Amino acid sequence: MNIKHSKEDVLNKGMMLFRLNGYHNTGTNEILRETGISRGSFYNFFKDKDDFGVQVLDYYTMSTTNYINELLNKKGLNAKQRIVHLFEIFTESYTKVNYKWGCLLVGMTQELSGINELFTQATGRNFEELIKPLTICIQQGQEAGVINKGQKPRAMALSIWGSYNGALVLMKSGLHQEPLDAFLENLNKTLKV
Amino acid sequence: MNIKHSKEDVLNKGMMLFRLNGYHNTGTNEILRETGISRGSFYNFFKDKDDFGVQVLDYYTMSTTNYINELLNKKGLNAKQRIVHLFEIFTESYTKVNYKWGCLLVGMTQELSGINELFTQATGRNFEELIKPLTICIQQGQEAGVINKGQKPRAMALSIWGSYNGALVLMKSGLHQEPLDAFLENLNKTLKV
DNA sequence: TTGCATATAGATAGATCGGTCTAATTAATT
DNA sequence: AATTAATTAGACCGATCTATCTATATGCAA
């Protein structure tokens, strides 16, 4: 009796595994075991492990971007408040798992960008996707006068997203909350008019 | 005819390899080939690969901390100027290698912290070492009135070092300069009285 | 010099890696 | 219903992984 698995389920599981244990540290055997899929099916869905990795990364970025857009379009808050709210929600999600996993894009960047051509392109592309909504929201906030104009939207988005990513790394390096709080504190200062 | 290698040479080479290609993506064979050391010698120096990795990380932090201290004690500049100068020098070093490598502590954190007990302790410990000089310098700057007092020294150091680490990740994800410039721009704003 | 600890060399081992292959099953098409 | 295409299953393969093992060479102390 054969079992049918959706490709999305496999991508989801792979995402979780890569975020928890990293790309090189996650073998295909582990992916097969965790998803219950067979080796034949895996290589029917995906050309090879790298192809799988890139698809997982694209999938991660797509879902994350959707969620970001949702939060940054919330009614009843101004642009600045929406951004602060976004990062409060995001940092909380890491608190909830005891700081044990990180941003997949950060991890894949560290492990693969600059080494593997496919992933070098993928990390660059996904990073641009991820930062787009924030850039737009900052621009709106500056036009509305609720965010300071000390940096151009793009540069400010880079600063903030960078600070956020860095906070996640520091968090993971000591498995504690402190860097996330420092980031949120600094975020308010960065945005303040 | 046997050849004698210093342990420090091997640590140095390992540091370079891990920064370039990551921990799991660097095999012992590659380490042996690059250093010219034999397998027997390697396992005479180091208990196993993990032990080697931790020693490399400790070595990296020690040399980096020494360099930070040197830059943060430079005569003729005030605390704020010394911090800005430090990060200008540091970011430049990545520009020079075409954004192809990252901070070893960031990489090891992503790959190993939270997974491997030995490395979890090591990343936490090394991160604390690395941030210490910056914290002290910020405190001096605040007391001297050249750095704003909006955040406590420790929190500001976390914000800044986090932003710096995040900028390195964004840099590597797209292999470009932009996030480094955005970070330096933002750094000035963070410090300004 | 003798004796002993340490360092080097490299063959070898067992486990695991990513990936292929054939056969069986299921789905789609005519 | 018959035929073809797509999917699933899992045995299997060569390559590579980390680590050990034995033998040889070297440094040092008595």
XYZ file of C-alpha atoms (C1' of nucleotides) in Angstrom:
446
model
C 0.000 0.000 0.000
C 1.608 3.265 -1.131
C 1.077 6.563 0.632
C 0.569 9.941 -1.027
C 2.283 12.994 0.459
C 1.774 16.589 -0.604
C 4.857 18.427 -1.719
C 3.976 21.263 0.634
C 4.091 18.949 3.638
C 7.588 17.890 2.696
C 8.691 21.498 2.199
C 7.263 22.410 5.587
C 9.050 19.595 7.354
C 12.296 20.357 5.569
C 11.984 23.989 6.585
C 11.656 22.964 10.211
C 14.602 20.595 10.043
C 16.881 23.107 8.317
C 15.957 25.843 10.780
C 16.613 23.568 13.729
C 19.725 21.720 12.624
C 21.078 23.521 9.585
C 21.400 22.443 5.984
C 24.556 20.352 5.928
C 23.705 18.852 9.269
C 20.396 17.520 7.987
C 20.764 14.383 5.872
C 18.318 13.108 3.287
C 17.716 10.070 5.489
C 16.472 12.323 8.254
C 14.187 14.145 5.846
C 12.752 10.851 4.617
C 12.294 9.543 8.144
C 10.612 12.716 9.420
C 8.312 13.127 6.449
C 7.593 9.443 5.988
C 8.217 9.872 2.289
C 10.238 7.289 0.364
C 13.563 7.936 -1.327
C 12.001 7.356 -4.698
C 9.305 9.953 -4.107
C 11.766 12.488 -2.812
C 13.890 12.274 -5.942
C 10.759 12.291 -8.028
C 9.724 15.623 -6.485
C 13.191 17.161 -6.350
C 16.186 16.969 -8.641
C 18.628 16.701 -5.742
C 19.158 17.956 -2.199
C 20.211 21.400 -3.379
C 17.072 21.730 -5.470
C 15.072 20.777 -2.396
C 16.971 23.301 -0.287
C 16.295 26.142 -2.699
C 12.603 25.246 -2.910
C 12.405 25.145 0.890
C 14.019 28.564 1.065
C 11.667 30.023 -1.548
C 8.732 28.517 0.311
C 9.946 29.958 3.609
C 10.307 33.419 2.122
C 6.900 33.271 0.491
C 5.086 32.327 3.693
C 7.074 34.817 5.759
C 6.472 37.613 3.273
C 2.748 36.874 3.298
C 2.715 37.118 7.057
C 4.714 40.348 7.024
C 2.297 41.885 4.555
C -0.595 40.852 6.710
C 0.897 42.504 9.790
C 2.037 45.639 7.977
C -1.449 46.249 6.587
C -3.243 45.983 9.901
C -5.943 48.630 10.305
C -6.030 51.021 13.238
C -2.283 51.475 13.606
C 0.059 53.941 11.932
C 3.127 52.831 9.987
C 5.488 53.096 12.916
C 3.204 51.175 15.220
C 2.711 48.476 12.619
C 6.454 47.990 12.259
C 6.992 47.803 16.004
C 4.114 45.366 16.280
C 5.551 43.214 13.498
C 8.865 42.773 15.269
C 7.221 42.199 18.621
C 5.263 39.329 17.101
C 8.313 37.972 15.294
C 10.651 38.076 18.267
C 7.995 36.452 20.446
C 7.860 33.495 18.081
C 11.499 32.768 18.900
C 10.978 33.203 22.615
C 8.315 30.526 22.366
C 10.696 27.892 21.048
C 13.377 28.694 23.637
C 15.618 30.466 21.116
C 16.459 27.117 19.557
C 15.900 27.977 15.939
C 16.790 30.857 13.692
C 15.760 32.575 10.496
C 16.200 30.103 7.653
C 17.530 32.762 5.312
C 20.210 33.732 7.810
C 21.226 30.112 8.240
C 21.326 29.318 4.541
C 23.234 32.510 3.863
C 25.888 31.526 6.369
C 26.171 27.971 5.148
C 25.824 28.368 1.404
C 25.945 31.875 0.001
C 29.210 32.526 -1.786
C 29.960 28.811 -1.979
C 27.154 27.363 -4.060
C 26.018 29.350 -7.090
C 22.390 28.217 -6.880
C 22.112 29.239 -3.246
C 24.021 32.463 -3.774
C 21.334 33.544 -6.204
C 18.564 32.200 -3.981
C 19.669 34.029 -0.832
C 20.048 37.302 -2.709
C 16.658 36.980 -4.346
C 14.859 35.914 -1.170
C 16.412 38.625 0.891
C 15.140 41.240 -1.550
C 11.655 39.773 -1.367
C 11.689 39.727 2.397
C 12.738 43.338 2.805
C 10.363 44.842 0.244
C 7.245 45.218 2.432
C 9.265 46.853 5.205
C 10.768 49.368 2.791
C 7.349 50.348 1.528
C 5.950 50.714 5.018
C 8.854 52.914 6.091
C 8.301 55.130 3.077
C 4.630 55.509 3.954
C 5.539 56.276 7.543
C 8.014 58.944 6.525
C 5.493 60.542 4.183
C 2.906 60.460 6.957
C 5.403 62.034 9.332
C 5.354 59.237 11.921
C 8.827 57.906 11.082
C 11.953 60.054 11.021
C 13.567 60.883 7.700
C 17.186 60.465 8.791
C 17.727 57.582 6.381
C 16.170 56.769 3.031
C 13.498 54.016 3.217
C 15.720 51.410 1.641
C 18.692 52.162 3.926
C 16.502 52.250 7.003
C 14.899 48.960 6.034
C 18.367 47.455 5.647
C 19.415 48.813 9.041
C 16.333 47.504 10.774
C 16.198 44.131 9.096
C 19.917 43.761 9.664
C 19.551 44.625 13.342
C 16.750 42.115 13.593
C 18.805 39.360 11.985
C 21.772 40.194 14.163
C 19.616 40.106 17.263
C 18.473 36.628 16.260
C 22.079 35.489 15.980
C 23.067 36.921 19.351
C 19.950 35.392 20.829
C 20.888 31.978 19.488
C 24.532 32.279 20.511
C 23.540 32.554 24.181
C 20.041 31.108 23.944
C 18.565 34.076 25.770
C 16.112 36.959 25.433
C 18.384 39.924 26.099
C 19.449 40.764 22.512
C 15.835 40.712 21.346
C 14.866 43.270 23.986
C 17.844 45.458 23.130
C 16.809 45.308 19.487
C 13.211 46.330 20.209
C 14.438 49.187 22.389
C 16.765 50.365 19.637
C 14.071 49.941 16.982
C 11.920 52.558 18.667
C 14.829 54.966 18.703
C 15.589 54.329 15.045
C 12.027 55.077 13.981
C 11.302 58.024 16.281
C 10.713 61.363 14.573
C 61.309 12.747 7.040
C 58.547 14.042 9.303
C 57.422 17.654 9.348
C 56.667 19.725 12.425
C 53.657 22.043 12.379
C 52.709 24.520 15.076
C 49.281 24.111 16.564
C 48.609 27.788 15.939
C 49.159 27.365 12.203
C 46.562 24.633 12.126
C 44.091 26.732 14.124
C 44.641 29.632 11.753
C 44.020 27.527 8.684
C 40.969 25.932 10.241
C 39.612 29.349 11.078
C 39.936 30.406 7.463
C 38.300 27.253 6.165
C 35.386 27.422 8.600
C 34.796 31.092 7.824
C 34.835 30.438 4.112
C 32.934 27.166 3.853
C 31.288 26.575 7.198
C 31.845 23.921 9.820
C 29.898 20.942 8.529
C 30.920 21.712 4.980
C 34.612 21.461 5.856
C 35.838 17.893 6.201
C 38.851 16.742 8.147
C 40.428 15.642 4.874
C 40.310 19.214 3.641
C 41.849 20.451 6.864
C 44.663 17.916 6.550
C 45.247 18.764 2.905
C 45.280 22.524 3.476
C 47.507 22.411 6.535
C 49.767 19.643 5.284
C 49.405 17.960 8.635
C 48.874 14.203 8.860
C 45.795 12.529 10.272
C 47.793 11.117 13.122
C 49.069 14.526 14.129
C 45.648 16.089 13.923
C 44.157 13.560 16.309
C 47.198 13.905 18.496
C 46.586 17.652 18.814
C 42.811 17.476 19.059
C 40.445 14.992 20.657
C 38.052 15.114 17.703
C 36.658 17.531 15.131
C 34.383 19.201 17.661
C 37.286 19.809 19.991
C 39.166 21.337 17.081
C 36.155 23.500 16.212
C 35.839 24.847 19.731
C 39.549 25.612 19.907
C 39.359 27.400 16.563
C 36.441 29.456 17.832
C 38.243 30.347 21.057
C 41.309 31.286 19.055
C 39.244 33.451 16.707
C 37.624 35.286 19.596
C 40.924 35.837 21.339
C 42.612 37.379 18.287
C 39.555 39.439 17.414
C 39.194 40.697 20.972
C 42.838 41.696 21.023
C 42.367 43.665 17.830
C 39.204 45.323 19.157
C 41.009 46.376 22.303
C 43.817 47.809 20.258
C 41.430 49.899 18.147
C 39.281 50.998 21.085
C 42.320 52.271 22.968
C 43.697 54.382 20.137
C 44.977 57.754 21.312
C 43.719 61.008 19.861
C 40.120 59.981 19.326
C 37.164 60.151 21.693
C 35.086 57.077 22.543
C 32.506 57.670 19.837
C 35.130 58.209 17.168
C 36.990 55.093 18.252
C 33.850 52.966 17.924
C 33.038 54.354 14.500
C 36.623 53.820 13.443
C 36.528 50.231 14.706
C 33.543 49.319 12.596
C 34.911 51.121 9.562
C 38.029 49.009 9.776
C 36.050 45.829 10.382
C 33.572 46.321 7.556
C 36.413 47.186 5.194
C 38.028 43.846 5.894
C 34.974 42.132 4.426
C 34.856 44.419 1.433
C 38.412 43.356 0.691
C 37.497 39.678 0.357
C 34.474 40.382 -1.838
C 32.005 39.644 0.959
C 32.822 35.963 0.673
C 33.367 35.188 4.302
C 31.604 35.985 7.525
C 32.155 36.255 11.238
C 33.109 32.821 12.535
C 31.046 33.231 15.677
C 27.950 34.030 13.640
C 28.506 30.996 11.464
C 29.165 28.599 14.310
C 26.184 29.954 16.191
C 23.936 29.256 13.239
C 25.320 25.802 12.611
C 25.883 24.503 16.112
C 24.444 26.513 18.977
C 21.418 24.823 20.479
C 22.327 21.522 18.825
C 25.692 20.603 20.278
C 26.218 21.197 23.997
C 29.934 21.932 23.676
C 29.347 24.566 21.019
C 26.336 26.021 22.780
C 28.576 26.848 25.711
C 31.373 28.018 23.444
C 29.272 30.451 21.409
C 27.757 31.951 24.548
C 31.120 32.348 26.206
C 32.840 33.770 23.128
C 30.087 36.207 22.416
C 30.387 37.616 25.918
C 34.123 38.024 25.468
C 33.693 39.749 22.151
C 31.192 42.310 23.365
C 32.981 43.257 26.564
C 35.388 45.900 25.172
C 32.583 47.615 23.268
C 30.427 47.819 26.395
C 33.234 49.437 28.338
C 33.964 51.929 25.601
C 30.302 52.926 25.376
C 30.196 53.480 29.089
C 33.266 55.711 28.907
C 31.714 57.610 26.015
C 28.490 58.179 27.886
C 30.341 59.385 30.958
C 32.407 61.703 28.789
C 29.221 62.984 27.156
C 30.173 62.039 23.588
C 27.688 59.153 23.321
C 23.983 59.494 24.036
C 22.537 57.914 27.154
C 19.336 56.576 25.597
C 20.336 52.960 26.290
C 22.426 51.424 29.027
C 25.969 50.519 27.895
C 25.235 46.789 27.804
C 21.995 47.198 25.835
C 23.585 49.619 23.411
C 26.522 47.280 22.903
C 24.091 44.464 22.156
C 22.194 46.666 19.704
C 25.322 47.759 17.912
C 27.053 44.402 17.818
C 23.791 42.816 16.735
C 23.356 45.361 13.957
C 26.903 44.714 12.872
C 26.387 40.954 12.769
C 23.117 41.372 10.918
C 24.760 43.655 8.398
C 27.364 40.959 7.773
C 24.620 38.426 7.090
C 22.755 40.707 4.690
C 26.051 41.524 3.025
C 26.790 37.845 2.492
C 23.266 37.031 1.333
C 23.642 39.360 -1.631
C 27.424 39.608 -1.718
C 27.296 43.391 -1.763
C 28.330 46.494 0.158
C 24.967 48.169 0.708
C 24.051 46.690 4.126
C 27.454 47.643 5.519
C 26.955 51.268 4.505
C 23.464 51.301 5.949
C 24.856 49.925 9.190
C 27.577 52.573 9.433
C 25.043 55.311 8.719
C 22.757 53.939 11.428
C 25.648 53.509 13.852
C 26.315 57.232 13.832
C 22.684 57.922 14.615
C 22.668 55.375 17.434
C 25.684 56.959 19.114
C 24.863 60.633 18.542
C 24.160 62.673 21.664
C 73.495 5.790 25.423
C 69.302 4.064 27.041
C 64.456 4.411 27.925
C 60.153 6.612 27.541
C 56.862 9.920 26.121
C 55.412 12.413 22.266
C 54.672 13.352 17.365
C 54.111 11.916 12.616
C 52.615 9.070 8.860
C 49.163 6.864 6.349
C 46.458 2.541 5.816
C 42.218 1.095 7.318
C 37.526 0.777 9.391
C 32.650 1.416 9.882
C 29.078 4.660 9.390
C 26.678 7.752 6.709
C 26.318 10.633 2.808
C 23.707 11.882 -1.670
C 21.957 9.673 -5.551
C 20.450 5.726 -8.884
C 17.992 1.709 -10.202
C 14.345 -1.720 -10.844
C 10.014 -3.234 -9.675
C 5.486 -2.483 -8.063
C 1.696 0.393 -7.673
C -1.453 4.132 -8.818
C -3.381 7.711 -11.919
C -4.498 9.413 -16.399
C -5.698 8.886 -21.159
C -7.644 6.762 -25.024
C -10.877 -2.085 -20.760
C -6.370 -1.282 -22.463
C -2.342 1.365 -22.552
C 0.660 4.773 -21.069
C 2.536 7.964 -17.772
C 3.529 9.219 -13.130
C 4.387 7.992 -8.515
C 6.048 5.101 -4.699
C 8.998 1.731 -2.476
C 13.315 0.418 -0.884
C 17.539 -2.209 -2.150
C 21.723 -0.784 -3.660
C 26.056 1.927 -5.054
C 30.237 4.576 -4.842
C 31.996 8.427 -2.454
C 33.041 10.638 1.606
C 32.735 11.218 6.474
C 35.071 10.954 11.220
C 37.951 8.265 13.882
C 41.211 4.434 15.072
C 45.230 1.659 14.612
C 49.989 0.206 13.920
C 54.407 1.479 12.742
C 57.969 4.727 12.523
C 60.403 8.781 13.795
C 61.667 12.354 17.007
C 62.617 14.901 21.447
C 63.925 14.697 26.070
C 65.459 13.093 30.573
C 68.125 10.040 33.315
